[in-house]
Amino acid sequence: MTVGIDKIAFFTSPYYIETADLAKARGVDPNKYLIGIGQKRQSVIPPTQDTVTLAANAAVKVLTQEDRDTIDMVILGTETGIDNSKAGAIYIQELLGITQAARAFEIKQACYGATAGVQMAVEHVTLHPHSKVLVIASDIARYGLKTAGEVTQGGGAVAMLISSDPEILILGGQSAFHSENIMDFWRPLYRREALVDGHYSTDVYIDFFNKTWQQYQQATGQSLSDFSAFVFHLPFTKMGLKALRSVVSTSEHADRLLHEFDFSTQYGEIVGNLYTGSLYLSLLSLLANSDQLHIGDRIGLFSYGSGAQGEFYSGQLATGFKRQLLKTSVEDVLTNRQQLTIPEYEQLYSTDISLHAGDVDFDTQKDESRFLLAGRHGGQLKYVDSSLKRG
Ligand code: CAA
């Protein structure tokens, strides 16, 4: 029996900005954002979408009724949760109609949370082969208007169904991890926007990648020649490129691995940082866009969560990965987005309810997504399934 990712789906907001427009508004040369940072567009999250709705809108694309009846664990990886106590996974479970005979909970460790969820899910299904686990990575990346991190914002969710005999990626092999108490990026309880020591964070990311890659090679005896591609957590696409270059620069495999890396950044560069979902959007981007991959190929995954936790692991492509309509499914979401001007983005950015008490109702007519945040009454968030109303 094999265990791994059987289904994968992505969702982001229906709005975006061009980073070239943002650069002009901030008095920066657009090439700094387009080339120096490596980001072309950035999703802008309206008040009608939050971590829960983004997650449910991703997962609903792939779940069958049989999945809903069989899933016995729903894990939400997020660092931008919707409550200081209650897990977003409980709302997601209900919105998706997943059986109540399931565990539903949330994991937080910055951008690493979903990787912990994936590893837990793989171990669970290995012990219980008839189980299915829904792992969803969902976040909204916010640094604040006119900050250095503003160009690296974004948001969205990637949902993965972990099962036995998976169609997409076989997991369960060796992992290498490293954790260390450092202050490169964090978000105190009183803040909605992250605090970050930006340049330090990029150095630590590369250091953790090198450490875990070395450990992994020592433990497995594998080397660059065993890998068809590497996918990275991409806070911005240049970050992954710098990390990859740090290990391939003098290698005969450099051209091949850098070429495949480009496929893994195609979606991230027009969505922005998804925090914990970002690594899995890179995987989706690689699988949907590369034409050089074959069944059995080994893909390396580097997960990084500031604060900090790094993990390098790998998977092998399963027999059905080409049968999945990954490209159509992602591009349906991305081509139907509406471009915002910078003043429109700034206005949406300021309509955030998370740190302010009081009742609020949102205009749900403008957002055509299936699951919506309608508002908050008496401190309770109100989610709606718009298909029930429209249907
Ligand atoms: N044309 C082309 N390139 C240009 C340029 C131009 N006109 N002007 C500048 N550049 C290049 C610079 O040379 C530089 O390239 P290199 O890094 O290859 O040298 C690049 O653009 C960025 O320039 P700066 O370093 O001057 O940019 P900055 O000071 O404004 O900050 C940043 C960049 C630190 C990434 C900032 O955006 C930031 O703080 N982002 C948030 C933190 C982050 O994403 N950290 C990543 C690791 S932490 C993590 O992974 C967890 C997470 O998700 C947050």
Coordinates of C-alpha atoms and ligand atoms in Angstrom, one line a residue:
M1 CA 0.0 0.0 0.0
T2 CA 1.1 3.6 -0.7
V3 CA 0.0 6.7 1.0
G4 CA 0.0 10.4 -0.1
I5 CA -1.8 13.2 -1.9
D6 CA -4.8 11.8 -3.8
K7 CA -6.4 15.1 -4.7
I8 CA -5.3 18.7 -4.6
A9 CA -7.2 22.0 -5.3
F10 CA -6.6 25.7 -5.1
F11 CA -8.7 28.8 -4.5
T12 CA -8.0 32.5 -4.1
S13 CA -9.9 35.7 -4.0
P14 CA -11.6 37.1 -7.2
Y15 CA -9.5 40.3 -7.0
Y16 CA -5.9 41.1 -7.7
I17 CA -3.5 44.0 -8.4
E18 CA -0.6 44.3 -10.8
T19 CA 2.7 44.7 -8.8
A20 CA 3.8 47.1 -11.5
D21 CA 0.9 49.4 -10.5
L22 CA 1.8 49.0 -6.9
A23 CA 5.4 49.9 -7.7
K24 CA 4.4 53.1 -9.5
A25 CA 2.1 54.1 -6.6
R26 CA 5.0 53.5 -4.1
G27 CA 7.6 55.4 -6.2
V28 CA 9.6 52.2 -6.9
D29 CA 11.0 51.0 -10.2
P30 CA 8.6 48.2 -11.4
N31 CA 11.5 46.0 -12.2
K32 CA 12.4 45.7 -8.5
Y33 CA 9.0 44.0 -8.0
L34 CA 8.9 42.1 -11.3
I35 CA 12.5 40.9 -11.4
G36 CA 14.2 41.7 -8.1
I37 CA 11.3 40.1 -6.0
G38 CA 9.8 38.1 -8.8
Q39 CA 6.1 38.9 -8.3
K40 CA 3.8 40.0 -11.1
R41 CA 0.4 40.0 -9.4
Q42 CA -1.0 39.8 -5.9
S43 CA -4.4 38.5 -4.8
V44 CA -6.4 41.0 -2.7
I45 CA -8.7 39.4 -0.2
P46 CA -12.2 41.1 0.2
P47 CA -14.0 41.1 3.6
T48 CA -16.3 38.4 2.3
Q49 CA -13.4 35.9 2.2
D50 CA -11.4 34.7 5.2
T51 CA -9.2 31.7 6.1
V52 CA -12.3 29.5 6.4
T53 CA -14.1 30.5 3.2
L54 CA -10.9 30.3 1.1
A55 CA -10.3 26.8 2.5
A56 CA -13.9 25.6 1.9
N57 CA -13.9 27.1 -1.6
A58 CA -10.7 25.2 -2.4
A59 CA -11.8 21.8 -1.0
V60 CA -15.3 21.8 -2.5
K61 CA -13.8 21.6 -6.0
V62 CA -12.5 18.0 -5.4
L63 CA -14.6 16.3 -2.7
T64 CA -17.1 13.6 -3.7
Q65 CA -19.9 12.4 -1.4
E66 CA -17.9 9.3 -0.8
D67 CA -14.9 11.5 0.4
R68 CA -17.2 13.5 2.7
D69 CA -18.5 10.3 4.3
T70 CA -15.0 8.7 4.7
I71 CA -12.9 11.6 5.8
D72 CA -12.1 11.1 9.6
M73 CA -9.8 14.1 10.1
V74 CA -10.0 17.7 8.9
I75 CA -6.7 19.6 9.5
L76 CA -6.5 23.3 8.9
G77 CA -2.9 24.7 8.6
T78 CA -3.0 28.5 9.1
E79 CA -1.3 31.3 10.8
T80 CA -4.2 33.7 10.2
G81 CA -7.0 31.9 12.0
I82 CA -10.4 33.4 12.6
D83 CA -10.7 32.9 16.4
N84 CA -8.2 32.7 19.2
S85 CA -9.8 29.5 20.5
K86 CA -12.0 27.8 18.0
A87 CA -10.5 26.0 15.0
G88 CA -11.5 27.1 11.6
A89 CA -11.6 23.4 10.6
I90 CA -14.9 23.0 12.6
Y91 CA -16.6 25.6 10.3
I92 CA -15.0 24.1 7.2
Q93 CA -16.2 20.6 8.2
E94 CA -19.8 21.9 8.4
L95 CA -19.7 24.0 5.2
L96 CA -18.4 21.0 3.2
G97 CA -20.9 18.5 4.7
I98 CA -18.1 16.3 6.0
T99 CA -19.3 13.6 8.5
Q100 CA -19.3 14.6 12.1
A101 CA -17.5 11.3 13.0
A102 CA -14.2 13.1 12.4
R103 CA -11.5 15.0 14.2
A104 CA -11.4 18.7 13.1
F105 CA -8.6 21.0 14.4
E106 CA -6.0 23.6 13.4
I107 CA -2.2 23.6 13.3
K108 CA -0.1 26.8 13.6
Q109 CA 3.6 27.3 13.0
A110 CA 3.8 30.2 10.6
C111 CA 4.1 29.0 7.0
Y112 CA 4.9 25.4 8.1
G113 CA 1.5 24.4 9.7
A114 CA 0.1 22.6 6.7
T115 CA 3.3 20.5 6.3
A116 CA 2.8 19.3 9.9
G117 CA -0.7 18.4 8.9
V118 CA 0.4 16.5 5.8
Q119 CA 2.9 14.5 7.8
M120 CA 0.3 13.7 10.5
A121 CA -2.2 12.7 7.8
V122 CA 0.2 10.4 6.1
E123 CA 1.0 8.7 9.5
H124 CA -2.7 8.4 10.3
V125 CA -3.6 6.8 6.9
T126 CA -0.6 4.5 7.2
L127 CA -2.1 3.2 10.4
H128 CA -5.7 3.3 9.2
P129 CA -5.6 2.5 5.4
H130 CA -9.4 3.1 4.9
S131 CA -9.2 6.6 6.3
K132 CA -9.0 9.8 4.3
V133 CA -7.7 13.0 5.8
L134 CA -8.5 16.5 4.4
V135 CA -5.5 18.9 5.0
I136 CA -6.1 22.5 4.0
A137 CA -3.5 25.2 4.0
S138 CA -5.3 28.6 4.1
D139 CA -3.9 32.1 4.9
I140 CA -4.0 35.8 4.1
A141 CA -0.6 37.4 4.0
R142 CA -0.6 41.0 5.2
Y143 CA 2.3 43.3 6.0
G144 CA 0.7 46.7 5.8
L145 CA 0.4 49.4 3.3
K146 CA 3.6 51.1 2.2
T147 CA 5.9 48.6 4.0
A148 CA 8.8 46.7 2.3
G149 CA 6.8 43.5 2.7
E150 CA 3.7 44.9 0.9
V151 CA 4.8 43.5 -2.5
T152 CA 5.0 40.0 -0.9
Q153 CA 1.4 39.9 0.3
G154 CA -1.3 37.6 -1.2
G155 CA -3.7 34.9 0.0
G156 CA -5.6 31.8 -0.8
A157 CA -5.9 28.1 0.1
V158 CA -4.7 24.7 -1.1
A159 CA -6.7 21.6 -0.1
M160 CA -5.2 18.1 -0.2
L161 CA -6.9 14.8 0.3
I162 CA -4.5 12.3 1.8
S163 CA -5.4 8.7 1.3
S164 CA -4.0 5.2 0.5
D165 CA -3.1 4.4 -3.1
P166 CA -3.0 8.1 -4.0
E167 CA -3.3 9.4 -7.6
I168 CA -0.8 12.3 -7.4
L169 CA 2.1 12.0 -5.0
I170 CA 3.3 9.1 -2.8
L171 CA 4.7 10.3 0.5
G172 CA 5.9 8.6 3.7
G173 CA 9.6 8.5 3.2
Q174 CA 12.4 10.2 5.1
S175 CA 12.1 13.8 6.3
A176 CA 14.7 16.1 7.6
F177 CA 13.8 19.0 9.9
H178 CA 15.4 21.8 11.9
S179 CA 13.8 24.2 14.4
E180 CA 15.3 27.2 16.2
N181 CA 13.8 30.0 18.3
I182 CA 14.5 33.1 16.2
M183 CA 12.6 36.4 15.5
D184 CA 12.6 36.7 11.7
F185 CA 8.8 37.1 11.2
W186 CA 6.0 37.0 13.8
R187 CA 2.6 38.5 14.6
P188 CA 1.8 39.6 18.1
L189 CA -1.7 38.9 19.3
Y190 CA -2.6 42.6 19.1
R191 CA -1.7 42.9 15.4
R192 CA -3.3 41.9 12.1
E193 CA -0.1 42.6 10.1
A194 CA 3.1 40.6 10.5
L195 CA 6.3 42.1 11.9
V196 CA 9.3 41.0 10.0
D197 CA 13.1 41.4 9.8
G198 CA 13.0 40.9 6.1
H199 CA 16.6 40.5 5.1
Y200 CA 17.3 38.3 8.1
S201 CA 14.3 36.1 7.2
T202 CA 15.7 35.5 3.8
D203 CA 19.1 34.5 5.2
V204 CA 17.5 32.1 7.7
Y205 CA 15.3 30.5 5.0
I206 CA 18.4 29.7 2.9
D207 CA 20.3 28.4 5.9
F208 CA 17.4 26.1 7.0
F209 CA 17.1 24.8 3.5
N210 CA 20.8 24.0 3.3
K211 CA 20.7 22.3 6.8
T212 CA 17.7 20.1 6.0
W213 CA 18.9 19.2 2.5
Q214 CA 22.3 18.1 3.9
Q215 CA 20.6 16.1 6.7
Y216 CA 18.2 14.5 4.1
Q217 CA 21.1 13.5 1.8
Q218 CA 23.0 12.0 4.7
A219 CA 20.0 10.0 5.9
T220 CA 18.9 8.7 2.5
G221 CA 22.1 8.6 0.4
Q222 CA 20.1 10.5 -2.3
S223 CA 21.6 13.5 -4.2
L224 CA 20.5 16.0 -6.8
S225 CA 20.6 13.4 -9.5
D226 CA 17.7 11.5 -7.8
F227 CA 15.4 14.5 -8.1
S228 CA 13.3 15.6 -11.1
A229 CA 12.4 18.9 -9.4
F230 CA 12.4 20.9 -6.2
V231 CA 9.4 22.9 -5.0
F232 CA 9.7 25.5 -2.3
H233 CA 7.6 27.6 0.1
L234 CA 7.5 30.8 -2.0
P235 CA 7.0 34.0 0.1
F236 CA 8.1 35.5 -3.3
T237 CA 9.5 33.6 -6.2
K238 CA 13.0 35.0 -6.0
M239 CA 13.3 33.5 -2.5
G240 CA 13.0 29.9 -3.8
L241 CA 15.3 30.7 -6.7
K242 CA 18.0 31.9 -4.3
A243 CA 17.6 28.8 -2.1
L244 CA 17.8 26.4 -5.1
R245 CA 20.8 28.2 -6.6
S246 CA 22.6 27.8 -3.2
V247 CA 22.7 24.1 -3.7
V248 CA 22.9 23.6 -7.5
S249 CA 25.2 26.4 -8.6
T250 CA 28.2 24.2 -9.4
S251 CA 26.2 21.1 -10.3
E252 CA 25.7 19.4 -13.7
H253 CA 22.0 19.3 -12.7
A254 CA 21.6 23.0 -12.4
D255 CA 20.0 23.8 -15.8
R256 CA 17.5 20.9 -15.5
L257 CA 16.4 21.8 -11.9
L258 CA 16.3 25.5 -12.6
H259 CA 14.2 24.9 -15.7
E260 CA 11.7 22.8 -13.7
F261 CA 11.7 25.4 -10.9
D262 CA 10.3 28.0 -13.3
F263 CA 7.2 25.8 -13.8
S264 CA 6.7 25.7 -10.0
T265 CA 6.6 29.5 -9.7
Q266 CA 4.0 30.2 -12.5
Y267 CA 1.0 30.4 -10.1
G268 CA 2.8 31.8 -7.1
E269 CA 4.1 34.8 -9.1
I270 CA 0.5 35.8 -10.0
V271 CA -1.1 35.1 -6.6
G272 CA 1.5 36.1 -4.0
N273 CA 2.4 34.6 -0.7
L274 CA -0.2 32.0 0.6
Y275 CA 1.9 31.5 3.8
T276 CA 1.3 27.8 4.6
G277 CA -0.3 27.0 1.3
S278 CA 2.5 28.5 -0.8
L279 CA 4.7 25.3 -0.9
Y280 CA 1.6 23.3 -2.1
L281 CA 0.7 25.9 -4.7
S282 CA 4.3 25.5 -6.0
L283 CA 3.7 21.7 -6.2
L284 CA 0.5 22.3 -8.1
S285 CA 2.1 24.7 -10.4
L286 CA 4.9 22.3 -11.2
L287 CA 2.5 19.4 -11.9
A288 CA 0.1 21.5 -14.0
N289 CA 2.8 23.2 -16.1
S290 CA 5.8 20.9 -16.6
D291 CA 5.8 18.5 -19.5
Q292 CA 8.9 16.7 -18.4
L293 CA 7.6 14.7 -15.4
H294 CA 6.9 11.0 -15.3
I295 CA 5.4 8.5 -13.0
G296 CA 7.9 7.5 -10.3
D297 CA 9.8 10.8 -10.5
R298 CA 11.0 12.2 -7.2
I299 CA 10.0 15.7 -6.2
G300 CA 11.8 17.5 -3.2
L301 CA 9.6 19.7 -1.0
F302 CA 11.1 22.5 1.2
S303 CA 8.7 23.8 3.9
Y304 CA 9.7 26.9 5.9
G305 CA 7.8 28.5 8.7
S306 CA 9.3 31.6 10.4
G307 CA 10.2 31.5 14.0
A308 CA 11.4 29.0 12.8
Q309 CA 10.8 25.5 11.5
G310 CA 12.2 24.0 8.3
E311 CA 11.5 20.6 6.8
F312 CA 12.8 18.9 3.6
Y313 CA 11.0 15.8 2.4
S314 CA 10.2 14.2 -0.9
G315 CA 7.5 12.3 -2.8
Q316 CA 7.2 10.2 -5.9
L317 CA 4.7 10.9 -8.7
A318 CA 1.9 8.4 -8.6
T319 CA 0.2 6.7 -11.6
G320 CA -2.7 9.1 -11.9
F321 CA -1.0 12.5 -11.6
K322 CA -1.5 13.2 -15.3
R323 CA -5.2 12.3 -15.3
Q324 CA -6.0 15.1 -12.9
L325 CA -7.3 18.3 -14.5
L326 CA -5.0 20.4 -12.4
K327 CA -4.3 23.1 -14.9
T328 CA -7.9 23.7 -15.9
S329 CA -9.0 23.8 -12.3
V330 CA -6.4 26.4 -11.2
E331 CA -6.7 28.5 -14.3
D332 CA -10.5 28.7 -13.9
V333 CA -9.9 30.5 -10.7
L334 CA -7.0 32.7 -11.9
T335 CA -8.5 33.8 -15.2
N336 CA -11.8 34.9 -13.7
R337 CA -10.3 37.4 -11.3
Q338 CA -11.0 41.2 -11.5
Q339 CA -8.1 43.7 -11.5
L340 CA -8.2 46.4 -8.9
T341 CA -6.7 49.9 -9.0
I342 CA -4.3 50.7 -6.1
P343 CA -6.9 53.0 -4.4
E344 CA -9.5 50.2 -4.7
Y345 CA -7.0 47.7 -3.1
E346 CA -6.2 50.2 -0.3
Q347 CA -9.9 50.6 0.4
L348 CA -10.5 46.9 0.6
Y349 CA -7.4 46.5 2.7
S350 CA -8.9 48.8 5.4
T351 CA -12.3 46.9 5.6
D352 CA -11.0 44.3 8.1
I353 CA -13.1 43.3 11.1
S354 CA -10.7 41.0 13.0
L355 CA -9.5 43.5 15.6
H356 CA -12.6 45.5 16.1
A357 CA -15.6 44.4 18.2
G358 CA -19.2 45.1 17.1
D359 CA -21.7 43.7 14.7
V360 CA -21.1 43.9 10.9
D361 CA -22.8 42.8 7.7
F362 CA -20.9 42.5 4.4
D363 CA -22.3 43.0 1.0
T364 CA -22.2 39.4 -0.3
Q365 CA -23.7 40.3 -3.7
K366 CA -20.3 41.4 -5.3
D367 CA -18.4 38.2 -4.5
E368 CA -19.6 35.2 -6.6
S369 CA -17.6 32.6 -4.6
R370 CA -19.6 29.7 -3.2
F371 CA -18.7 30.1 0.5
L372 CA -18.8 33.7 1.9
L373 CA -18.3 35.4 5.2
A374 CA -21.5 37.4 5.6
G375 CA -20.6 39.2 8.8
R376 CA -20.4 38.9 12.5
H377 CA -23.2 39.2 15.1
G378 CA -22.6 39.0 18.9
G379 CA -19.0 38.0 18.2
Q380 CA -20.1 35.0 16.1
L381 CA -18.9 34.8 12.5
K382 CA -21.7 34.1 10.0
Y383 CA -20.8 32.0 7.0
V384 CA -23.1 31.3 4.0
D385 CA -23.2 28.8 1.2
S386 CA -24.4 31.0 -1.7
S387 CA -25.3 27.9 -3.8
L388 CA -28.2 27.2 -1.4
K389 CA -29.5 30.7 -2.0
R390 CA -28.9 30.8 -5.7
G391 CA -30.0 27.2 -6.3
Ligands
CAA1 N1 15.5 46.1 -11.0 C1 15.7 44.8 -10.8 N2 16.0 44.3 -9.5 C2 16.0 45.2 -8.5 C3 15.8 46.6 -8.7 C4 15.5 47.0 -10.1 N3 15.2 48.3 -10.4 N4 15.8 47.3 -7.5 C5 16.1 46.3 -6.6 N5 16.2 45.1 -7.2 C6 16.5 43.8 -6.5 C7 17.6 43.9 -5.5 O1 18.9 43.8 -6.0 C8 17.2 42.6 -4.7 O2 17.7 41.5 -5.3 P1 18.6 40.4 -4.6 O3 17.8 40.0 -3.3 O4 18.8 39.3 -5.5 O5 19.9 41.1 -4.2 C9 15.7 42.6 -4.7 O6 15.3 43.5 -5.8 C10 15.0 43.1 -3.5 O7 15.6 44.3 -3.1 P2 15.8 44.8 -1.6 O8 16.5 43.7 -0.9 O9 16.3 46.1 -1.6 O10 14.2 44.8 -1.2 P3 13.6 45.3 0.1 O11 14.6 45.9 1.1 O12 12.5 46.2 -0.2 O13 13.0 44.0 0.8 C11 12.2 41.8 1.3 C12 12.8 42.8 0.2 C13 13.1 41.7 2.4 C14 11.9 40.5 0.6 C15 10.8 42.4 1.7 O14 9.9 42.4 0.7 C16 10.2 41.7 2.9 O15 10.5 42.0 4.1 N6 9.3 40.7 2.6 C17 8.6 39.9 3.7 C18 9.5 38.9 4.3 C19 9.8 37.6 3.5 O16 9.0 37.3 2.6 N7 10.8 36.9 3.9 C20 11.0 35.6 3.2 C21 11.6 34.6 4.2 S1 10.6 34.4 5.6 C22 9.4 33.3 5.0 O17 9.5 32.6 4.0 C23 8.1 33.1 5.8 C24 7.1 34.0 5.1 O18 6.3 33.5 4.3 C25 7.0 35.4 5.4

